[in-house]
XYZ file of C-alpha atoms in Angstrom:
258
model
C -10.233 -7.033 32.590
C -7.214 -8.139 30.582
C -9.478 -9.088 27.682
C -10.952 -5.583 27.520
C -7.472 -4.042 27.756
C -6.322 -6.088 24.761
C -9.414 -5.112 22.766
C -8.982 -1.445 23.671
C -5.265 -1.502 22.848
C -5.875 -3.056 19.452
C -8.737 -0.685 18.722
C -6.571 2.335 19.498
C -3.752 0.921 17.352
C -6.188 0.383 14.478
C -7.485 3.955 14.729
C -3.930 5.290 14.808
C -3.028 3.279 11.717
C -6.070 4.651 9.892
C -5.012 8.172 10.840
C -1.482 7.503 9.623
C -2.781 6.211 6.279
C -5.077 9.235 5.934
C -2.173 11.627 6.572
C -0.052 9.699 4.086
C -2.803 10.016 1.459
C -3.053 13.763 2.149
C 0.715 14.040 1.719
C 0.508 12.212 -1.625
C -2.239 14.504 -2.884
C -0.276 17.521 -1.696
C 2.798 16.486 -3.689
C 1.052 15.154 -6.803
C 1.926 18.211 -8.862
C 5.057 16.584 -10.273
C 2.978 13.685 -11.569
C 0.983 16.197 -13.608
C 3.890 18.387 -14.670
C 6.066 15.354 -15.496
C 3.582 12.750 -16.798
C 6.377 10.438 -17.970
C 6.890 9.309 -14.393
C 3.266 8.214 -14.138
C 3.150 6.728 -17.640
C 6.208 4.606 -16.868
C 4.516 3.271 -13.743
C 1.275 2.655 -15.653
C 3.281 0.331 -17.875
C 4.772 -1.602 -14.961
C 1.570 -1.701 -12.898
C -1.082 -1.946 -15.606
C 0.350 -3.289 -18.837
C 2.308 -6.041 -17.105
C -0.922 -7.219 -15.434
C -3.028 -7.390 -18.602
C -2.240 -11.004 -19.436
C -3.182 -12.507 -16.085
C -6.314 -10.346 -15.846
C -7.460 -11.156 -19.394
C -6.850 -14.906 -19.080
C -8.528 -15.051 -15.666
C -11.494 -13.076 -16.972
C -11.794 -15.415 -19.968
C -11.980 -18.529 -17.827
C -14.308 -16.845 -15.344
C -16.654 -15.932 -18.207
C -16.555 -19.519 -19.472
C -17.467 -20.797 -16.017
C -20.292 -18.266 -15.708
C -21.556 -19.193 -19.161
C -21.638 -22.895 -18.342
C -23.139 -22.514 -14.882
C -25.558 -19.811 -15.997
C -26.802 -21.912 -18.894
C -27.449 -24.922 -16.655
C -29.345 -22.730 -14.200
C -31.370 -20.812 -16.805
C -32.386 -23.999 -18.598
C -34.273 -25.027 -15.468
C -36.298 -21.810 -15.702
C -36.622 -22.072 -19.499
C -34.744 -18.767 -19.930
C -31.522 -19.885 -21.613
C -31.809 -16.994 -24.111
C -31.054 -14.566 -21.262
C -27.573 -15.987 -20.791
C -25.878 -12.952 -22.348
C -27.561 -10.506 -19.992
C -26.995 -12.713 -16.932
C -23.274 -13.045 -17.604
C -22.807 -9.354 -18.456
C -24.669 -8.237 -15.327
C -22.650 -10.583 -13.106
C -19.340 -9.450 -14.563
C -20.014 -5.722 -14.710
C -21.692 -5.364 -11.338
C -19.625 -7.706 -9.228
C -17.192 -10.308 -10.480
C -15.182 -8.293 -13.006
C -14.048 -5.414 -10.750
C -13.451 -7.699 -7.748
C -11.498 -10.323 -9.697
C -9.365 -7.716 -11.452
C -8.705 -5.932 -8.149
C -7.615 -9.113 -6.364
C -5.259 -9.997 -9.212
C -3.929 -6.434 -9.330
C -3.293 -6.450 -5.578
C -1.410 -9.739 -5.683
C 0.761 -8.800 -8.660
C 1.219 -5.041 -9.027
C 0.450 -4.164 -5.391
C 3.001 -6.584 -4.005
C 5.557 -5.460 -6.594
C 5.083 -1.799 -5.626
C 5.616 -2.591 -1.953
C 8.730 -4.644 -2.667
C 10.200 -1.994 -4.960
C 9.666 0.878 -2.534
C 10.862 -1.260 0.374
C 14.032 -2.131 -1.540
C 14.630 1.555 -2.261
C 14.282 2.238 1.456
C 16.620 -0.622 2.381
C 19.308 0.600 -0.032
C 18.862 4.158 1.329
C 17.777 5.575 -2.018
C 14.904 7.454 -0.361
C 17.265 9.039 2.150
C 19.607 10.005 -0.680
C 16.704 11.836 -2.364
C 16.101 13.793 0.821
C 19.785 14.739 0.915
C 19.545 16.003 -2.679
C 16.400 18.034 -1.783
C 14.159 15.697 -3.811
C 10.922 14.796 -2.084
C 10.526 10.981 -2.285
C 6.749 11.310 -1.951
C 6.598 13.446 -5.085
C 9.255 11.525 -7.025
C 8.518 7.907 -6.063
C 5.187 7.527 -4.279
C 2.803 9.873 -6.122
C 3.516 8.530 -9.662
C 2.962 4.959 -8.489
C -0.215 5.926 -6.670
C -1.793 7.620 -9.681
C -0.593 4.857 -11.997
C -2.488 2.331 -9.910
C -5.601 4.483 -9.802
C -5.563 4.889 -13.596
C -4.716 1.259 -14.339
C -7.390 -0.394 -12.225
C -10.491 0.713 -14.233
C -8.745 -0.245 -17.477
C -7.851 -3.687 -16.145
C -11.394 -4.208 -14.868
C -12.750 -3.297 -18.305
C -10.394 -5.798 -19.944
C -11.513 -8.430 -17.450
C -15.181 -7.722 -18.250
C -14.679 -7.873 -22.011
C -12.624 -11.040 -21.752
C -15.247 -12.633 -19.501
C -18.082 -11.776 -21.873
C -16.128 -13.284 -24.749
C -15.564 -16.435 -22.680
C -19.305 -16.702 -22.060
C -19.881 -16.216 -25.791
C -17.537 -19.099 -26.593
C -19.404 -21.401 -24.219
C -22.940 -20.215 -24.906
C -22.819 -19.759 -28.675
C -19.935 -21.857 -29.969
C -20.209 -24.768 -27.542
C -23.854 -24.935 -26.429
C -25.366 -23.704 -29.684
C -27.264 -20.581 -28.591
C -28.138 -18.064 -31.282
C -25.443 -15.357 -31.461
C -27.946 -12.607 -32.321
C -30.127 -13.435 -29.328
C -27.069 -13.639 -27.069
C -25.861 -10.144 -27.975
C -29.316 -8.536 -28.241
C -30.371 -9.772 -24.792
C -27.126 -8.459 -23.353
C -27.559 -5.078 -25.028
C -31.208 -4.771 -24.028
C -30.645 -5.717 -20.387
C -27.447 -3.774 -19.703
C -27.758 -0.158 -18.620
C -24.883 2.229 -19.318
C -25.008 4.081 -15.994
C -26.314 1.328 -13.743
C -23.874 -1.314 -14.950
C -20.934 0.176 -16.855
C -20.382 3.455 -14.980
C -20.877 1.849 -11.572
C -18.410 -0.884 -12.546
C -15.797 1.747 -13.421
C -16.458 3.623 -10.168
C -16.023 0.413 -8.194
C -12.749 -0.413 -9.895
C -11.434 3.138 -9.383
C -12.177 2.949 -5.646
C -10.446 -0.430 -5.518
C -7.476 1.104 -7.310
C -7.184 3.894 -4.737
C -7.353 1.434 -1.843
C -4.909 -1.114 -3.281
C -2.301 1.402 -4.399
C -2.503 3.409 -1.184
C -1.979 0.265 0.890
C 0.898 -0.856 -1.332
C 2.868 2.400 -1.261
C 2.155 2.937 2.448
C 3.440 -0.506 3.404
C 6.525 -0.102 1.233
C 7.334 3.384 2.522
C 6.904 2.427 6.200
C 8.421 -1.057 6.173
C 11.504 -1.945 8.165
C 14.684 -1.558 6.117
C 15.508 -5.274 6.127
C 14.802 -8.225 3.855
C 12.393 -9.616 6.442
C 10.687 -6.242 6.726
C 10.108 -6.100 2.963
C 8.715 -9.648 2.979
C 6.295 -8.887 5.797
C 5.232 -5.610 4.180
C 4.522 -7.374 0.878
C 2.460 -10.020 2.660
C 0.507 -7.358 4.543
C -0.167 -5.528 1.278
C -1.777 -8.574 -0.333
C -3.776 -9.587 2.751
C -5.003 -6.110 3.713
C -5.812 -5.266 0.090
C -7.926 -8.412 -0.285
C -9.873 -7.616 2.882
C -10.291 -3.977 1.845
C -11.570 -4.995 -1.602
C -14.224 -7.285 -0.159
C -15.304 -4.739 2.457
C -15.472 -1.888 -0.070
C -17.321 -4.147 -2.499
C -20.050 -4.732 0.060
C -20.345 -1.023 0.860
C -20.380 0.081 -2.784
C -22.857 -2.625 -3.777
C -25.173 -1.545 -0.966
C -25.132 2.035 -2.298
C -25.184 1.297 -6.040
C -27.416 -1.696 -6.547
C -29.969 -1.590 -3.752
C -32.984 0.563 -3.200
């Protein structure tokens, strides 16, 4: 009986946490007007969340594309279809690897930074001071960071995809000697704008919503101690990674099957 009590207790706690996150998201959407009226707040956060993550995303995408180019070439040679390397790499990056890789990197860098920053503001009582001055911290602090993450994630995923394709080009054309015209023409002929590009952007936008929501929620609700900030940052990275993989499976099942 104790086993079932533990399972039931944890299930109820999980459902309550989901409800709390949903209410927090509703509160963010309700107070997002200032992010539209005062876009500088959001633009500033786009710089810290998006621009500061470009280097790691681009370099990681480049090496991932080089690995895909090398592995894909070795596999396609066995089937005497090495000319299809461009399409194979582009499809892999756009449909799956690019958005997931960019999201995981974004969660570990920008997501953790958002949680730490908001947690530090809570520890130093800056959020309470805003309430005293009749400034809503959700509208002033949380909403701009949330929308900055949502806007940055598709752009970072696109950079990751482009960088990965260029990495595959370096391996396939410059290193292995494939014809550049065939490489690009096969990629262009096999890639569909809606099926590949648009779905990739939708995936990355959903990942952006999930990562940023988790990050700001953990920072806003962390304990106002150094240990509380550390634990909240760790939870942000771990929960975001699990959410990305779960959402990736669900979105792939809807987008690329049937």
